[in-house]
Amino acid sequence: MSDAEIIGLSAAEAAREIATGSLSAGELFETYRARAAAHIAGEGLNCFTWVAEEASGEGAAAPLGGVPLAVKDLFCTESVPSQSGSRILEGYLPPYTATAVLRLTSAGASLLGKTNQDEFAMGSSNENSAYGPVLNPWNRERVPGGSSGGSAAAVAAGLAPWALGTDTGGSIRQPAALCGIVGLKPTYGSVSRYGMIAFASSLDQAGPLTRDVTDAALMLRHLIGRDERDATSLAFPEEIALPSAERLDGIRLGVPEELTGGSTGEGSEGIEAGVLDAFRAALRRAEELGAEIVQSIHLPHAPHALAAYYVLAPAEASSNLARFDGVRYGLRAAGASDLLEMYTQTRHDGFGAEVKRRIMLGTFALSSGYYDAYYGRAQRVRTMIARDFGAAFERFDAIATPTAPGVAFPLGAKLDDPMAMYLNDYFTVTAPLAGIPAISIPCGLAEPVGGGPELPVGFQLAGPPFSENRLFDAAFALERGIGFAPSWRGAAR
Ligand code: GLN
């Protein structure tokens, strides 16, 4: 097989070719390794922070047959740098491997490399990484989205067949949307968080970034399951099947007025016109395939999701990040005269501006006297959002929205305006707050505001807890109906 043919294979197709003997796992790995190495820190798209020298995993006999896997930096991988995009963990080599990674390598996946990300997964553009921004393969002057931007860019550019990411408020789905690939945030608890460097533990969830819906299902099949090392992990109630639905007959999709009414909140930018057009075209396609679309359904508390998220996530982060004190991991500031000075100097030198902002916000929201006004109230809003979705799922199989309000924006465009940056997460924060699964698939291209070549738009479907099989089937039928032209097939971007 030629390099172009090898790179043209999805992960599922590559596993099949290896199983039938028409492709060797070693050749597949080497093809990707050489490509990934050209995009390691400081080179090309800057999407890898580390690339393996040789294949690992169980090899060709296992179900994933030696298919290379890119892994977001924040998953601990034994004796391999795991820095969560932060200076404070520079050079940190964990003594163990995260369960999610271990499950995939035990099923035959081979660790290809670690991918660049926003520091501690805080961001929507991948510009908060201590290792430099990742570039969007569709247009290198634009962001790939975040925080799993390295994973998304690597898959979209054909530098990895698929990648593992994490989603706390949208970090799998939003970069998938901006890079024109598929991303799934699973039901909270279905994938073990053991060995994931924590951001906000009640929201964090690992999941696939893939070229197509079938690959996402294949990866999730091997990721799920109860892990005794993560008390919040659950036994998934059914096996994950590879999707096969061709139509959407009998599927009821609700489109919430609060989320697509054209405004993303007071004083904010709305949804870009091109995104709305592509979203509406996808809804029409769904209708042609047999789905019943109900416009203007209500999720009354959804407009408050962003505010609740940006209290709760920083609150949890401020607590989780207390462990980075210069004593146990990574960086330790030199020359301090006492312990307190060593702590403060290490954290001063080791954390970037966004991480410091979140720690301050979170510490404030949790401080005595303010706890009820901020953290307590945000928790109550979270409960209301979960109830809104619960009520909606009594009438609908899934809720449809765009994944992000705009296409990929230029590097630097929102860096000085945290509010503008946070508004990217308008459509994605609801699912983690409610603990429910949501998938993003590419639904077309749109011209960016201000003109320029067209860029991918994401279509999001959110479903009730453990509805992943139904979401995959709907997304699969829609993916075929839309016929989005994948970026990696037309040679290397
Ligand atoms: N963009 C959101 C944030 O900055 C979500 C990040 C994530 O999902 N990890 O918090």
XYZ file of C-alpha atoms and ligand atoms in Angstrom:
503
model
C 0.000 0.000 0.000
C 1.155 3.526 -0.722
C 1.460 6.063 2.078
C -1.608 7.884 0.728
C -3.627 4.654 0.797
C -2.502 3.877 4.340
C -3.366 7.359 5.567
C -6.706 7.158 3.786
C -7.801 4.278 6.056
C -9.946 4.997 9.098
C -8.899 3.272 12.336
C -11.543 0.575 11.858
C -10.443 0.019 8.256
C -6.771 -0.122 9.249
C -7.528 -2.720 11.956
C -9.369 -4.772 9.337
C -6.498 -4.553 6.830
C -4.079 -5.712 9.509
C -6.372 -8.583 10.484
C -6.575 -9.800 6.874
C -2.816 -9.466 6.435
C -2.875 -6.847 3.670
C -1.150 -4.293 5.903
C 1.440 -4.868 8.591
C 1.058 -3.161 11.951
C 4.717 -2.132 11.743
C 4.284 -0.393 8.386
C 1.149 1.390 9.587
C 2.903 2.589 12.728
C 6.012 3.763 10.886
C 3.960 5.695 8.315
C 2.214 7.634 11.069
C 5.282 7.980 13.276
C 7.196 9.717 10.486
C 4.271 12.053 9.809
C 3.674 12.857 13.478
C 7.368 13.556 14.101
C 7.232 16.392 11.569
C 4.643 18.123 13.796
C 6.278 17.737 17.178
C 6.784 20.741 19.495
C 7.864 23.767 17.524
C 7.435 22.127 14.105
C 4.559 22.139 11.640
C 1.175 22.193 13.378
C 2.844 21.849 16.811
C 0.274 19.214 17.724
C 2.542 16.636 19.365
C 4.559 17.171 22.536
C 6.142 13.718 22.278
C 6.235 11.036 19.564
C 7.023 7.360 20.216
C 10.036 5.789 18.597
C 8.582 2.359 18.318
C 5.247 0.585 18.449
C 3.835 -0.729 21.753
C 0.606 -2.443 22.805
C -0.582 -5.962 22.254
C 0.022 -5.924 18.497
C -1.725 -7.370 15.518
C -3.618 -10.187 17.234
C -5.729 -7.890 19.457
C -8.981 -6.289 18.167
C -7.412 -2.884 17.552
C -4.588 -4.675 15.746
C -1.691 -2.269 16.326
C -3.568 0.848 15.160
C -1.596 3.923 16.342
C -3.271 6.172 18.908
C -2.555 9.815 19.736
C -3.200 10.652 23.401
C -3.856 14.060 24.964
C -0.942 15.117 27.122
C -2.951 15.061 30.381
C -3.312 11.254 30.413
C -0.578 9.794 32.568
C 1.533 7.418 30.495
C 4.213 5.419 32.265
C 7.733 6.816 31.696
C 6.453 9.110 28.924
C 6.183 12.899 29.421
C 2.716 13.819 30.767
C 2.685 17.564 31.284
C -0.947 18.628 30.806
C 0.287 21.512 28.676
C 1.886 23.099 31.749
C 5.346 24.354 32.627
C 4.783 23.142 36.193
C 4.813 19.523 34.959
C 7.638 19.922 32.458
C 9.503 16.646 32.182
C 7.111 14.793 34.516
C 7.301 11.041 33.842
C 4.456 9.245 35.634
C 5.114 5.847 37.196
C 1.792 4.490 35.863
C -0.619 4.706 32.926
C -4.196 6.054 32.921
C -6.908 3.395 32.733
C -8.376 4.831 29.504
C -5.023 4.530 27.733
C -4.374 1.112 29.219
C -7.750 -0.172 28.019
C -6.965 0.888 24.437
C -3.405 -0.411 24.410
C -4.574 -3.705 25.932
C -7.041 -3.925 23.036
C -4.138 -3.546 20.609
C -3.755 0.203 20.053
C -0.179 1.447 19.921
C 0.792 4.720 21.625
C 1.876 7.032 18.789
C 2.404 10.243 20.712
C 1.163 12.748 23.265
C -0.774 15.718 21.959
C -0.530 19.392 22.806
C -3.411 20.935 24.771
C -4.452 24.016 26.688
C -2.763 24.098 30.086
C -4.680 21.776 32.441
C -7.389 21.637 29.730
C -8.431 25.239 30.393
C -9.213 26.880 27.101
C -11.102 26.833 23.833
C -8.307 27.636 21.389
C -5.220 25.690 22.466
C -3.410 29.010 22.873
C -3.041 28.467 26.639
C -0.458 25.689 26.239
C 2.981 26.311 27.756
C 4.302 24.507 24.662
C 2.906 26.985 22.136
C -0.333 27.102 20.173
C -1.503 24.323 17.867
C -2.355 25.436 14.323
C -5.562 24.459 12.536
C -4.719 22.185 9.564
C -7.461 23.828 7.477
C -5.853 27.238 7.911
C -2.645 27.646 9.862
C -3.459 31.193 10.884
C -6.433 29.932 12.848
C -6.942 28.019 16.104
C -7.871 24.317 16.155
C -10.158 24.834 19.172
C -9.384 23.550 22.611
C -8.515 22.185 24.919
C -7.919 18.918 22.988
C -6.603 20.976 20.044
C -3.522 18.842 19.425
C -5.616 15.665 19.267
C -8.136 17.261 16.874
C -5.502 18.801 14.580
C -3.520 15.531 14.448
C -6.581 13.550 13.360
C -7.794 16.201 10.896
C -4.354 16.425 9.254
C -3.956 12.651 8.958
C -1.080 12.571 11.456
C -2.897 9.977 13.576
C -5.776 7.657 12.680
C -7.580 8.678 15.868
C -6.974 10.334 19.213
C -8.021 10.315 22.825
C -9.138 13.593 24.373
C -11.006 14.902 27.384
C -14.062 17.101 27.705
C -14.940 19.187 30.761
C -16.981 21.897 29.074
C -16.555 21.034 25.410
C -12.890 20.200 24.905
C -13.535 17.161 22.712
C -16.537 18.437 20.757
C -15.472 22.038 20.085
C -12.008 21.228 18.611
C -13.593 18.342 16.669
C -16.052 20.868 15.200
C -13.370 23.434 14.355
C -11.180 20.791 12.688
C -13.945 18.959 10.793
C -13.842 15.631 12.628
C -16.046 13.603 15.014
C -15.859 13.977 18.813
C -17.855 12.320 21.574
C -18.173 13.237 25.229
C -19.512 10.082 26.885
C -21.984 9.838 29.779
C -20.241 10.900 32.989
C -18.784 7.829 34.677
C -18.674 5.575 31.636
C -14.908 6.024 31.173
C -12.512 5.853 34.115
C -10.790 9.106 35.067
C -7.963 7.265 36.830
C -4.658 8.707 35.636
C -6.185 11.766 33.987
C -4.544 14.909 35.366
C -7.658 16.490 36.867
C -9.237 19.803 35.913
C -12.816 19.657 37.284
C -13.497 16.143 38.496
C -17.311 16.245 38.441
C -17.220 17.238 34.756
C -14.044 15.675 33.263
C -14.654 12.781 30.894
C -12.382 11.060 28.351
C -13.570 10.281 24.858
C -12.707 9.765 21.187
C -11.709 12.252 18.475
C -12.013 10.395 15.188
C -12.474 10.734 11.451
C -15.896 9.160 11.458
C -18.688 7.937 13.696
C -17.751 4.265 13.312
C -14.265 4.917 14.698
C -15.768 6.831 17.635
C -17.983 3.845 18.451
C -15.070 1.438 18.054
C -12.905 3.444 20.446
C -15.676 3.909 23.010
C -16.384 0.170 22.939
C -12.895 -0.403 24.349
C -12.888 2.581 26.726
C -15.987 1.984 28.835
C -16.323 0.051 32.040
C -16.191 0.228 35.777
C -12.722 0.778 37.214
C -12.184 0.129 40.884
C -9.615 2.938 40.880
C -12.256 5.555 40.006
C -15.201 5.492 42.402
C -17.292 7.584 39.971
C -16.910 5.073 37.134
C -19.856 2.878 36.248
C -20.548 -0.338 34.406
C -21.998 0.711 31.039
C -25.383 -1.026 30.763
C -24.802 -2.417 27.262
C -22.091 -3.161 24.718
C -21.211 -0.438 22.249
C -22.228 -1.607 18.787
C -20.764 -0.354 15.529
C -23.449 1.874 14.009
C -25.348 0.750 10.935
C -28.542 2.844 10.729
C -29.199 4.305 7.316
C -32.258 6.316 8.235
C -33.623 8.310 11.123
C -37.214 7.081 11.011
C -38.904 7.381 14.382
C -36.202 9.651 15.808
C -37.451 12.858 17.403
C -34.940 15.708 17.545
C -35.616 18.788 19.634
C -34.009 22.124 18.811
C -33.937 24.319 21.908
C -35.021 27.891 21.415
C -32.853 29.076 24.294
C -29.727 27.779 22.588
C -30.386 28.597 18.957
C -32.586 31.670 19.147
C -29.842 33.644 17.460
C -28.356 35.215 20.551
C -25.680 33.788 22.795
C -26.545 35.983 25.713
C -26.514 39.551 26.749
C -23.852 41.705 25.191
C -22.324 38.786 23.323
C -21.830 37.877 19.719
C -24.474 35.625 18.269
C -24.111 32.517 16.180
C -22.286 33.181 12.907
C -24.637 33.205 9.922
C -22.652 30.522 8.073
C -22.813 28.214 11.097
C -26.577 28.668 11.387
C -27.012 27.932 7.663
C -24.962 24.717 7.854
C -26.825 23.686 11.022
C -30.232 24.262 9.413
C -29.172 22.383 6.272
C -28.191 19.421 8.470
C -31.603 19.532 10.173
C -33.276 19.421 6.753
C -31.108 16.447 5.846
C -32.148 14.728 9.089
C -35.786 15.354 8.191
C -35.282 13.874 4.701
C -33.803 10.811 6.381
C -37.005 10.377 8.385
C -36.369 12.276 11.623
C -39.061 14.398 13.180
C -37.644 17.836 13.992
C -39.353 19.930 16.639
C -38.150 23.532 16.664
C -38.269 25.859 19.646
C -38.396 23.318 22.439
C -37.497 24.665 25.873
C -34.504 24.172 28.126
C -35.329 27.155 30.346
C -32.135 27.123 32.400
C -29.710 26.532 29.514
C -28.875 30.238 29.122
C -27.360 30.110 32.642
C -25.150 27.098 31.897
C -22.103 29.113 30.922
C -22.223 31.204 34.101
C -22.680 28.108 36.270
C -19.866 26.290 34.476
C -17.424 29.163 34.929
C -18.056 29.101 38.689
C -18.057 25.320 39.170
C -15.143 24.368 36.909
C -12.736 26.950 38.399
C -13.899 26.001 41.923
C -12.985 22.369 41.341
C -9.802 23.360 39.537
C -8.628 25.533 42.425
C -8.883 22.510 44.673
C -7.401 19.985 42.215
C -4.435 22.197 41.377
C -3.442 22.675 45.016
C -1.315 19.542 44.649
C 1.178 21.337 42.386
C 3.357 22.786 45.089
C 6.886 22.009 43.932
C 7.213 19.130 46.369
C 5.888 16.096 44.546
C 5.871 16.675 40.798
C 7.700 18.571 38.112
C 8.962 22.086 38.597
C 10.474 23.357 41.879
C 11.615 26.959 42.048
C 15.226 27.254 43.124
C 16.661 29.696 45.642
C 13.677 30.058 47.988
C 14.574 30.740 51.601
C 11.623 28.930 53.169
C 8.825 26.504 52.294
C 6.106 29.099 51.685
C 8.344 31.047 49.337
C 9.160 27.831 47.469
C 5.410 27.086 47.052
C 4.533 30.564 45.830
C 7.545 30.926 43.552
C 6.939 27.483 41.992
C 3.287 28.283 41.325
C 4.183 31.748 40.078
C 6.721 30.354 37.610
C 4.877 27.157 36.707
C 1.288 28.230 35.980
C 0.207 30.300 32.991
C -2.131 33.304 33.129
C -5.390 31.429 32.448
C -4.664 28.811 35.103
C -3.919 31.543 37.638
C -7.155 33.310 36.690
C -9.144 30.088 37.266
C -7.451 29.389 40.606
C -8.294 32.890 41.803
C -11.884 32.698 40.538
C -12.375 29.289 42.080
C -10.798 30.159 45.408
C -12.991 33.239 45.595
C -16.168 31.301 44.737
C -15.411 28.772 47.481
C -14.367 31.246 50.145
C -16.378 31.519 53.330
C -19.114 34.107 52.998
C -19.261 33.757 49.229
C -19.742 29.999 48.953
C -23.554 30.149 49.047
C -23.768 33.108 46.700
C -21.564 31.546 44.012
C -20.737 27.867 44.353
C -24.001 26.891 46.048
C -26.105 28.815 43.566
C -24.193 27.433 40.577
C -24.784 23.907 41.894
C -28.507 24.616 42.068
C -28.471 25.902 38.484
C -26.643 22.730 37.479
C -29.437 20.616 38.981
C -32.063 22.655 37.094
C -30.193 22.165 33.811
C -30.054 18.410 34.359
C -33.800 18.430 35.076
C -34.514 20.470 31.925
C -32.742 17.831 29.856
C -34.455 15.018 31.739
C -37.850 16.555 30.911
C -36.884 17.094 27.272
C -35.782 13.469 26.880
C -39.265 12.323 27.842
C -40.365 13.721 24.482
C -37.217 13.667 22.358
C -34.505 11.159 21.535
C -31.846 13.836 21.230
C -31.315 17.587 21.397
C -29.677 19.212 18.360
C -27.597 22.405 18.383
C -24.544 23.688 16.584
C -21.392 22.588 18.454
C -19.780 26.038 18.496
C -21.179 29.474 17.645
C -18.475 30.129 15.041
C -15.907 28.490 12.790
C -12.202 28.446 13.721
C -11.105 31.993 14.599
C -7.731 33.621 13.935
C -4.897 32.960 16.394
C -4.801 35.718 18.987
C -8.323 37.010 18.193
C -9.812 36.257 21.627
C -6.708 35.938 23.777
C -7.126 39.270 25.538
C -10.834 38.836 26.131
C -11.622 35.874 28.406
C -15.396 36.467 28.100
C -15.267 36.204 24.294
C -13.209 33.036 24.666
C -15.631 31.508 27.199
C -18.586 32.189 24.880
C -17.212 29.533 22.512
C -18.447 27.001 25.028
C -22.043 28.200 24.931
C -23.418 25.018 23.327
C -21.052 22.514 24.892
C -21.082 23.215 28.649
C -24.662 21.979 29.139
C -23.892 18.282 28.500
C -21.114 17.935 31.107
C -23.195 19.891 33.636
C -26.053 17.429 33.060
C -23.677 14.423 32.896
C -25.140 13.362 29.546
C -23.419 12.208 26.325
C -23.063 14.482 23.298
C -21.484 13.954 19.904
C -20.251 16.462 17.341
C -20.065 15.574 13.655
C -19.000 17.811 10.773
C -22.058 19.113 8.924
C -20.524 21.287 6.230
C -18.366 24.310 5.607
C -18.974 27.994 6.207
C -17.151 31.133 5.267
C -15.629 32.861 8.293
C -16.813 36.317 9.290
C -14.693 38.780 7.326
C -14.295 36.342 4.430
C -11.700 33.754 3.485
C -11.708 30.050 2.608
C -14.538 28.009 4.107
C -14.049 26.149 7.388
C -15.809 23.201 9.042
C -18.988 23.507 11.128
C -19.988 21.030 13.850
C -23.469 19.608 14.469
C -24.123 18.424 18.030
C -26.538 15.790 19.299
C -27.008 15.308 23.045
C -28.918 12.334 24.448
C -29.974 10.851 27.784
C -27.427 9.039 29.986
C -26.064 5.860 28.348
C -27.746 6.607 24.998
C -24.405 6.423 23.156
C -25.542 3.586 20.885
C -28.579 5.610 19.789
C -26.469 8.738 19.313
C -23.951 6.814 17.207
C -26.707 5.385 15.014
C -28.302 8.793 14.431
C -24.928 10.453 13.827
C -23.900 7.651 11.466
C -27.027 7.987 9.319
C -26.617 11.749 9.271
C -22.887 11.533 8.498
C -23.661 9.454 5.418
C -26.523 11.726 4.466
C -24.372 14.835 4.719
C -21.353 13.323 2.945
C -18.809 15.734 4.436
C -15.537 15.477 2.478
C -12.888 14.423 4.978
C -9.777 16.557 5.105
C -7.144 13.817 5.416
C -8.052 12.060 2.155
C -6.794 14.856 -0.045
C -3.101 14.444 0.909
C -1.399 16.072 3.840
C -2.566 19.487 4.785
N -13.260 25.728 27.156
C -13.696 25.234 28.421
C -12.799 25.751 29.514
O -11.919 26.461 29.231
C -13.763 23.745 28.412
C -12.450 23.094 28.544
C -12.567 21.606 28.635
O -13.577 21.023 28.274
N -11.526 20.992 29.170
O -12.980 25.451 30.648
